[in-house]
Amino acid sequence: MNHFNAARARVFPQHGLSLGLMTPVAAHGLADVAEAQRIARLADDLGFAALWTRDVPLMVPQEPDAITSALDDPFLWLALLAGATTRIAVGTAAVVLPLRQPLHVAKSALSLDRISGGRFVLGLGSGDRPEEFAAFGEDLEGRAATFRERWALLRAALSPDEAERARLRDATGGFDVLPAAQARIPMLVVGTARQSLQWIAREAEGWATYHREEAAQEGRIGLWQQAQGAAEAKPFVQSMLLDLQADPQAPAEALPLGLKVGRDGLRAYLQRVHAQGVAHVLFNLVDSGRTVDEVLGEIATHILPVVAARDP
């Protein structure tokens, strides 16, 4: 059964490139709730496809500048954003599955999809911070196998198909976490989760990875397409750090995992990567002194209408 929720078509349209935002947008420390809701409504009104957030279980300082991430629980955070919006999808990029009990993840995912009206996309990763694995009593070196095992149970718990749900019933003694969903929640692998591309192509609805230099990314897209063989193509998603310059013609400069660029260069870049096979780009906006409203408005006015154009 491959009937998906409403988020699937919005984030991965049949034609054109969709754009999303990592949230909280350009926040320092814990985000202001009212401002986050306002930005979510603005992104929804402007035509962005999705709002994403990360799962950061512990505030572990990140090298090289010892920045400590402070993010709210991803499911509660996305429920907040979903409640402030009406059309835009909400997604995790990504839940650290080896650090979470899969039945708890299933309960949260099904609840969020229901209260958002089918606007949820579930991205899952394997995690990589030794401190978190130690704190949660999980095996860092065994996380690849843990990811596969928990994915299978989670997949069964989320499935609308009774035959697929047999694995859930075997694990729970015949009990559900919630009534069967009416449609599938798209499940993405974010990063490789230490799995082969063949496994990801078989098990997931899509693959999300980070920004690379264009030739290198084109190679990754080619490997992804090759892993799928003759099956129906599945989406390739790319995250991207973005410092959008006020000068529309500012040339592109490489940033770690992204670009510093004017809108003309960004538009051309997005058209190129879409032609290579990218279905969705999620921006992680840099706080460069410009207001979020200004940056989002510029993207919506000068870039979205071009890259989201559909074939007749």
mmCIF file of C-alpha atoms in Angstrom:
data_model
loop_
_atom_site.group_PDB
_atom_site.id
_atom_site.type_symbol
_atom_site.label_atom_id
_atom_site.label_comp_id
_atom_site.label_asym_id
_atom_site.label_seq_id
_atom_site.Cartn_x
_atom_site.Cartn_y
_atom_site.Cartn_z
ATOM 1 C CA MET A 1 0.000 0.000 0.000
ATOM 2 C CA ASN A 2 1.673 3.213 -1.153
ATOM 3 C CA HIS A 3 -0.919 5.870 -0.398
ATOM 4 C CA PHE A 4 1.025 8.639 1.288
ATOM 5 C CA ASN A 5 -0.034 11.541 3.450
ATOM 6 C CA ALA A 6 -0.383 15.098 2.159
ATOM 7 C CA ALA A 7 3.244 15.968 2.977
ATOM 8 C CA ARG A 8 4.577 13.593 0.327
ATOM 9 C CA ALA A 9 3.197 15.541 -2.640
ATOM 10 C CA ARG A 10 4.006 18.939 -1.145
ATOM 11 C CA VAL A 11 7.648 18.241 -0.332
ATOM 12 C CA PHE A 12 8.322 16.007 -3.351
ATOM 13 C CA PRO A 13 6.214 17.326 -6.245
ATOM 14 C CA GLN A 14 6.213 15.390 -9.495
ATOM 15 C CA HIS A 15 7.830 18.326 -11.285
ATOM 16 C CA GLY A 16 9.907 21.221 -10.027
ATOM 17 C CA LEU A 17 12.121 21.726 -6.992
ATOM 18 C CA SER A 18 10.630 22.406 -3.564
ATOM 19 C CA LEU A 19 12.333 24.464 -0.861
ATOM 20 C CA GLY A 20 12.261 24.146 2.906
ATOM 21 C CA LEU A 21 13.749 25.724 6.017
ATOM 22 C CA MET A 22 15.644 24.320 8.958
ATOM 23 C CA THR A 23 14.137 25.625 12.201
ATOM 24 C CA PRO A 24 14.587 27.447 14.474
ATOM 25 C CA VAL A 25 15.636 29.966 11.825
ATOM 26 C CA ALA A 26 18.876 31.850 12.639
ATOM 27 C CA ALA A 27 18.294 31.457 16.380
ATOM 28 C CA HIS A 28 20.905 31.747 19.133
ATOM 29 C CA GLY A 29 20.148 29.499 22.077
ATOM 30 C CA LEU A 30 16.543 28.497 22.667
ATOM 31 C CA ALA A 31 14.280 30.075 20.076
ATOM 32 C CA ASP A 32 11.573 32.582 20.918
ATOM 33 C CA VAL A 33 8.315 30.656 20.588
ATOM 34 C CA ALA A 34 6.149 33.511 19.323
ATOM 35 C CA GLU A 35 8.768 34.532 16.758
ATOM 36 C CA ALA A 36 9.149 30.942 15.580
ATOM 37 C CA GLN A 37 5.393 30.696 15.038
ATOM 38 C CA ARG A 38 5.389 33.982 13.137
ATOM 39 C CA ILE A 39 8.216 32.835 10.853
ATOM 40 C CA ALA A 40 6.435 29.520 10.288
ATOM 41 C CA ARG A 41 3.269 31.343 9.199
ATOM 42 C CA LEU A 42 5.309 33.593 6.920
ATOM 43 C CA ALA A 43 7.034 30.610 5.274
ATOM 44 C CA ASP A 44 3.655 28.954 4.821
ATOM 45 C CA ASP A 45 2.144 32.058 3.236
ATOM 46 C CA LEU A 46 5.168 32.503 0.924
ATOM 47 C CA GLY A 47 4.929 28.996 -0.486
ATOM 48 C CA PHE A 48 7.803 27.128 1.145
ATOM 49 C CA ALA A 49 7.224 23.384 1.194
ATOM 50 C CA ALA A 50 8.493 22.301 4.601
ATOM 51 C CA LEU A 51 9.813 23.284 8.018
ATOM 52 C CA TRP A 52 12.463 20.945 9.419
ATOM 53 C CA THR A 53 14.153 20.503 12.769
ATOM 54 C CA ARG A 54 16.962 18.430 14.271
ATOM 55 C CA ASP A 55 17.025 15.968 17.140
ATOM 56 C CA VAL A 56 19.770 17.008 19.592
ATOM 57 C CA PRO A 57 19.360 14.870 22.729
ATOM 58 C CA LEU A 58 22.153 16.472 24.786
ATOM 59 C CA MET A 59 23.813 19.901 24.723
ATOM 60 C CA VAL A 60 27.229 18.572 23.725
ATOM 61 C CA PRO A 61 29.653 21.344 22.642
ATOM 62 C CA GLN A 62 30.518 21.108 18.944
ATOM 63 C CA GLU A 63 34.021 21.727 17.650
ATOM 64 C CA PRO A 64 35.847 23.734 16.512
ATOM 65 C CA ASP A 65 34.278 26.686 18.301
ATOM 66 C CA ALA A 66 32.559 24.806 21.134
ATOM 67 C CA ILE A 67 29.043 25.907 20.162
ATOM 68 C CA THR A 68 26.455 24.130 22.296
ATOM 69 C CA SER A 69 23.200 23.259 20.544
ATOM 70 C CA ALA A 70 20.050 23.905 22.572
ATOM 71 C CA LEU A 71 16.999 22.583 20.746
ATOM 72 C CA ASP A 72 13.557 21.637 22.001
ATOM 73 C CA ASP A 73 12.168 18.138 21.550
ATOM 74 C CA PRO A 74 11.635 17.763 17.789
ATOM 75 C CA PHE A 75 8.114 16.334 17.929
ATOM 76 C CA LEU A 76 6.851 18.973 20.349
ATOM 77 C CA TRP A 77 8.584 21.696 18.361
ATOM 78 C CA LEU A 78 7.035 20.587 15.076
ATOM 79 C CA ALA A 79 3.618 20.290 16.704
ATOM 80 C CA LEU A 80 3.978 23.948 17.688
ATOM 81 C CA LEU A 81 4.816 24.922 14.099
ATOM 82 C CA ALA A 82 2.092 22.737 12.627
ATOM 83 C CA GLY A 83 -0.449 24.388 14.893
ATOM 84 C CA ALA A 84 0.598 27.820 13.634
ATOM 85 C CA THR A 85 0.294 26.886 9.934
ATOM 86 C CA THR A 86 -2.148 25.299 7.517
ATOM 87 C CA ARG A 87 -0.344 23.967 4.419
ATOM 88 C CA ILE A 88 3.413 23.696 4.933
ATOM 89 C CA ALA A 89 4.826 20.272 5.855
ATOM 90 C CA VAL A 90 6.870 19.655 9.003
ATOM 91 C CA GLY A 91 9.724 17.165 9.197
ATOM 92 C CA THR A 92 12.560 15.788 11.293
ATOM 93 C CA ALA A 93 16.089 15.919 9.886
ATOM 94 C CA ALA A 94 16.736 13.766 11.738
ATOM 95 C CA VAL A 95 15.526 11.779 14.746
ATOM 96 C CA VAL A 96 18.436 9.799 16.231
ATOM 97 C CA LEU A 97 16.808 6.376 16.095
ATOM 98 C CA PRO A 98 19.434 4.355 18.031
ATOM 99 C CA LEU A 99 18.826 6.653 21.012
ATOM 100 C CA ARG A 100 15.031 6.346 20.944
ATOM 101 C CA GLN A 101 12.625 3.503 21.674
ATOM 102 C CA PRO A 102 10.911 2.854 18.306
ATOM 103 C CA LEU A 103 7.426 2.462 19.776
ATOM 104 C CA HIS A 104 7.761 5.883 21.406
ATOM 105 C CA VAL A 105 8.869 7.315 18.042
ATOM 106 C CA ALA A 106 5.888 5.650 16.360
ATOM 107 C CA LYS A 107 3.473 7.127 18.916
ATOM 108 C CA SER A 108 4.918 10.624 18.434
ATOM 109 C CA ALA A 109 5.007 10.350 14.638
ATOM 110 C CA LEU A 110 1.446 9.082 14.311
ATOM 111 C CA SER A 111 0.191 11.743 16.729
ATOM 112 C CA LEU A 112 2.009 14.566 14.947
ATOM 113 C CA ASP A 113 0.826 13.393 11.538
ATOM 114 C CA ARG A 114 -2.763 13.245 12.766
ATOM 115 C CA ILE A 115 -2.855 16.640 14.460
ATOM 116 C CA SER A 116 -1.094 18.305 11.512
ATOM 117 C CA GLY A 117 -3.543 16.913 8.981
ATOM 118 C CA GLY A 118 -1.056 14.585 7.304
ATOM 119 C CA ARG A 119 1.748 17.130 6.973
ATOM 120 C CA PHE A 120 4.552 15.167 8.642
ATOM 121 C CA VAL A 121 7.744 13.689 7.151
ATOM 122 C CA LEU A 122 9.889 11.464 9.381
ATOM 123 C CA GLY A 123 13.629 11.712 8.763
ATOM 124 C CA LEU A 124 15.804 9.300 10.729
ATOM 125 C CA GLY A 125 19.541 9.084 11.338
ATOM 126 C CA SER A 126 21.978 6.953 13.326
ATOM 127 C CA GLY A 127 23.685 9.669 15.393
ATOM 128 C CA ASP A 128 27.420 10.095 15.937
ATOM 129 C CA ARG A 129 28.113 11.716 19.315
ATOM 130 C CA PRO A 130 29.851 9.309 21.703
ATOM 131 C CA GLU A 131 28.701 11.328 24.733
ATOM 132 C CA GLU A 132 25.044 10.793 23.848
ATOM 133 C CA PHE A 133 25.401 7.064 23.311
ATOM 134 C CA ALA A 134 27.198 6.746 26.638
ATOM 135 C CA ALA A 135 24.531 8.756 28.460
ATOM 136 C CA PHE A 136 21.687 6.697 26.972
ATOM 137 C CA GLY A 137 23.466 3.383 27.531
ATOM 138 C CA GLU A 138 23.552 2.552 23.820
ATOM 139 C CA ASP A 139 26.348 0.938 21.804
ATOM 140 C CA LEU A 140 27.989 3.486 19.516
ATOM 141 C CA GLU A 141 29.811 0.852 17.479
ATOM 142 C CA GLY A 142 26.655 -1.203 17.028
ATOM 143 C CA ARG A 143 24.429 1.643 15.920
ATOM 144 C CA ALA A 144 24.159 0.444 12.310
ATOM 145 C CA ALA A 145 22.491 -2.801 13.359
ATOM 146 C CA THR A 146 20.405 -1.006 15.989
ATOM 147 C CA PHE A 147 19.176 1.412 13.336
ATOM 148 C CA ARG A 148 18.022 -1.416 11.056
ATOM 149 C CA GLU A 149 16.280 -3.283 13.854
ATOM 150 C CA ARG A 150 14.425 -0.232 15.149
ATOM 151 C CA TRP A 151 13.591 0.934 11.628
ATOM 152 C CA ALA A 152 11.817 -2.360 10.922
ATOM 153 C CA LEU A 153 9.664 -2.156 14.046
ATOM 154 C CA LEU A 154 8.947 1.532 13.529
ATOM 155 C CA ARG A 155 8.016 0.911 9.894
ATOM 156 C CA ALA A 156 5.544 -1.748 10.970
ATOM 157 C CA ALA A 157 4.036 0.486 13.648
ATOM 158 C CA LEU A 158 3.477 3.303 11.152
ATOM 159 C CA SER A 159 2.110 1.160 8.355
ATOM 160 C CA PRO A 160 -1.524 1.383 7.223
ATOM 161 C CA ASP A 161 -1.172 -2.165 5.850
ATOM 162 C CA GLU A 162 -2.412 -4.932 8.148
ATOM 163 C CA ALA A 163 0.060 -7.493 6.809
ATOM 164 C CA GLU A 164 3.011 -5.187 7.509
ATOM 165 C CA ARG A 165 1.724 -4.518 11.010
ATOM 166 C CA ALA A 166 2.177 -8.194 11.925
ATOM 167 C CA ARG A 167 5.740 -7.436 13.051
ATOM 168 C CA LEU A 168 4.377 -4.812 15.475
ATOM 169 C CA ARG A 169 1.833 -7.227 16.898
ATOM 170 C CA ASP A 170 4.518 -9.873 17.364
ATOM 171 C CA ALA A 171 6.610 -7.380 19.341
ATOM 172 C CA THR A 172 3.775 -6.048 21.513
ATOM 173 C CA GLY A 173 1.716 -9.148 22.136
ATOM 174 C CA GLY A 174 -0.955 -8.012 19.690
ATOM 175 C CA PHE A 175 -1.322 -4.366 20.698
ATOM 176 C CA ASP A 176 -1.164 -1.198 18.571
ATOM 177 C CA VAL A 177 0.374 2.118 19.638
ATOM 178 C CA LEU A 178 -2.530 3.955 17.942
ATOM 179 C CA PRO A 179 -5.194 2.918 15.433
ATOM 180 C CA ALA A 180 -3.782 2.212 11.980
ATOM 181 C CA ALA A 181 -2.932 5.316 9.981
ATOM 182 C CA GLN A 182 -4.996 6.087 6.896
ATOM 183 C CA ALA A 183 -1.903 6.965 4.843
ATOM 184 C CA ARG A 184 1.836 6.369 5.017
ATOM 185 C CA ILE A 185 4.151 8.860 6.656
ATOM 186 C CA PRO A 186 7.175 9.281 4.344
ATOM 187 C CA MET A 187 10.294 7.903 6.038
ATOM 188 C CA LEU A 188 13.657 9.324 4.964
ATOM 189 C CA VAL A 189 17.165 8.247 5.851
ATOM 190 C CA VAL A 190 19.240 11.333 6.719
ATOM 191 C CA GLY A 191 22.935 10.857 6.103
ATOM 192 C CA THR A 192 23.742 7.224 5.459
ATOM 193 C CA ALA A 193 22.809 6.019 8.960
ATOM 194 C CA ARG A 194 25.747 3.663 8.307
ATOM 195 C CA GLN A 195 23.645 1.728 5.772
ATOM 196 C CA SER A 196 24.294 0.903 2.131
ATOM 197 C CA LEU A 197 22.577 2.987 -0.519
ATOM 198 C CA GLN A 198 20.911 -0.216 -1.717
ATOM 199 C CA TRP A 199 19.350 -0.695 1.724
ATOM 200 C CA ILE A 200 18.208 2.942 1.844
ATOM 201 C CA ALA A 201 16.758 2.737 -1.670
ATOM 202 C CA ARG A 202 14.821 -0.382 -0.729
ATOM 203 C CA GLU A 203 13.585 0.640 2.721
ATOM 204 C CA ALA A 204 13.103 4.433 2.666
ATOM 205 C CA GLU A 205 10.924 6.846 0.716
ATOM 206 C CA GLY A 206 13.933 9.081 0.064
ATOM 207 C CA TRP A 207 17.487 9.979 1.002
ATOM 208 C CA ALA A 208 18.614 13.265 2.573
ATOM 209 C CA THR A 209 22.243 14.331 2.714
ATOM 210 C CA TYR A 210 24.330 17.472 3.108
ATOM 211 C CA HIS A 211 25.614 20.061 0.651
ATOM 212 C CA ARG A 212 28.689 19.123 -1.382
ATOM 213 C CA GLU A 213 30.613 20.734 -4.215
ATOM 214 C CA GLU A 214 28.465 20.304 -7.318
ATOM 215 C CA ALA A 215 30.519 17.654 -9.108
ATOM 216 C CA ALA A 216 30.774 15.579 -5.926
ATOM 217 C CA GLN A 217 27.046 15.910 -5.285
ATOM 218 C CA GLU A 218 26.245 14.901 -8.830
ATOM 219 C CA GLY A 219 28.279 11.760 -8.214
ATOM 220 C CA ARG A 220 26.291 10.981 -5.060
ATOM 221 C CA ILE A 221 23.020 11.491 -6.911
ATOM 222 C CA GLY A 222 24.230 9.103 -9.598
ATOM 223 C CA LEU A 223 25.006 6.452 -6.983
ATOM 224 C CA TRP A 224 21.557 6.976 -5.446
ATOM 225 C CA GLN A 225 19.866 6.544 -8.807
ATOM 226 C CA GLN A 226 21.968 3.478 -9.544
ATOM 227 C CA ALA A 227 21.041 1.933 -6.181
ATOM 228 C CA GLN A 228 17.354 2.163 -7.092
ATOM 229 C CA GLY A 229 17.807 0.262 -10.334
ATOM 230 C CA ALA A 230 14.707 0.123 -12.489
ATOM 231 C CA ALA A 231 12.345 0.971 -9.626
ATOM 232 C CA GLU A 232 10.378 4.220 -9.526
ATOM 233 C CA ALA A 233 12.727 7.080 -8.652
ATOM 234 C CA LYS A 234 12.756 8.183 -5.027
ATOM 235 C CA PRO A 235 13.598 11.744 -3.891
ATOM 236 C CA PHE A 236 17.084 13.041 -3.187
ATOM 237 C CA VAL A 237 17.069 15.774 -0.523
ATOM 238 C CA GLN A 238 19.903 18.206 0.152
ATOM 239 C CA SER A 239 20.464 20.462 3.134
ATOM 240 C CA MET A 240 22.357 23.713 2.589
ATOM 241 C CA LEU A 241 23.798 26.460 4.770
ATOM 242 C CA LEU A 242 22.764 29.732 3.090
ATOM 243 C CA ASP A 243 24.116 33.251 3.509
ATOM 244 C CA LEU A 244 21.966 35.168 1.012
ATOM 245 C CA GLN A 245 23.648 38.445 0.145
ATOM 246 C CA ALA A 246 21.772 41.723 -0.370
ATOM 247 C CA ASP A 247 23.477 42.218 -3.742
ATOM 248 C CA PRO A 248 21.507 40.032 -6.195
ATOM 249 C CA GLN A 249 24.610 39.527 -8.325
ATOM 250 C CA ALA A 250 27.036 38.661 -5.517
ATOM 251 C CA PRO A 251 29.203 35.749 -6.703
ATOM 252 C CA ALA A 252 29.047 32.419 -4.942
ATOM 253 C CA GLU A 253 31.575 31.735 -2.200
ATOM 254 C CA ALA A 254 31.896 28.313 -0.618
ATOM 255 C CA LEU A 255 30.908 27.928 3.034
ATOM 256 C CA PRO A 256 31.179 24.775 5.118
ATOM 257 C CA LEU A 257 28.159 22.797 3.901
ATOM 258 C CA GLY A 258 26.734 25.691 1.889
ATOM 259 C CA LEU A 259 27.099 28.944 0.001
ATOM 260 C CA LYS A 260 27.391 32.694 0.460
ATOM 261 C CA VAL A 261 25.724 34.042 -2.677
ATOM 262 C CA GLY A 262 23.328 36.574 -4.216
ATOM 263 C CA ARG A 263 19.903 35.557 -5.428
ATOM 264 C CA ASP A 264 20.879 35.308 -9.105
ATOM 265 C CA GLY A 265 23.641 32.853 -8.327
ATOM 266 C CA LEU A 266 21.426 30.919 -5.932
ATOM 267 C CA ARG A 267 18.675 30.600 -8.507
ATOM 268 C CA ALA A 268 21.126 29.309 -11.118
ATOM 269 C CA TYR A 269 22.649 26.888 -8.607
ATOM 270 C CA LEU A 270 19.256 25.464 -7.635
ATOM 271 C CA GLN A 271 18.309 24.991 -11.269
ATOM 272 C CA ARG A 272 21.533 23.059 -11.861
ATOM 273 C CA VAL A 273 21.177 20.733 -8.882
ATOM 274 C CA HIS A 274 17.532 20.090 -9.690
ATOM 275 C CA ALA A 275 18.564 19.078 -13.204
ATOM 276 C CA GLN A 276 21.026 16.663 -11.586
ATOM 277 C CA GLY A 277 18.223 15.054 -9.579
ATOM 278 C CA VAL A 278 17.701 17.010 -6.344
ATOM 279 C CA ALA A 279 14.000 17.083 -5.383
ATOM 280 C CA HIS A 280 14.074 19.245 -2.248
ATOM 281 C CA VAL A 281 16.567 21.708 -0.762
ATOM 282 C CA LEU A 282 16.278 22.748 2.866
ATOM 283 C CA PHE A 283 18.021 25.989 3.792
ATOM 284 C CA ASN A 284 19.765 26.543 7.090
ATOM 285 C CA LEU A 285 19.881 30.343 7.080
ATOM 286 C CA VAL A 286 22.944 32.152 8.399
ATOM 287 C CA ASP A 287 22.370 35.147 10.658
ATOM 288 C CA SER A 288 24.121 37.692 8.425
ATOM 289 C CA GLY A 289 22.447 40.890 9.604
ATOM 290 C CA ARG A 290 19.525 40.743 7.176
ATOM 291 C CA THR A 291 16.078 40.119 8.620
ATOM 292 C CA VAL A 292 14.505 36.705 8.162
ATOM 293 C CA ASP A 293 11.494 38.383 6.539
ATOM 294 C CA GLU A 294 13.718 40.059 3.964
ATOM 295 C CA VAL A 295 15.563 36.859 3.070
ATOM 296 C CA LEU A 296 12.442 34.698 2.874
ATOM 297 C CA GLY A 297 10.603 37.354 0.878
ATOM 298 C CA GLU A 298 13.447 37.591 -1.635
ATOM 299 C CA ILE A 299 13.582 33.816 -2.095
ATOM 300 C CA ALA A 300 9.799 33.616 -2.476
ATOM 301 C CA THR A 301 9.625 36.468 -4.981
ATOM 302 C CA HIS A 302 12.651 35.821 -7.171
ATOM 303 C CA ILE A 303 13.532 32.134 -6.807
ATOM 304 C CA LEU A 304 10.535 29.985 -5.840
ATOM 305 C CA PRO A 305 8.441 30.829 -8.932
ATOM 306 C CA VAL A 306 11.298 29.737 -11.183
ATOM 307 C CA VAL A 307 12.545 26.559 -9.499
ATOM 308 C CA ALA A 308 9.071 25.337 -8.549
ATOM 309 C CA ALA A 309 7.768 25.715 -12.124
ATOM 310 C CA ARG A 310 5.884 22.630 -13.245
ATOM 311 C CA ASP A 311 5.701 21.096 -16.669
ATOM 312 C CA PRO A 312 2.397 21.747 -18.449
#
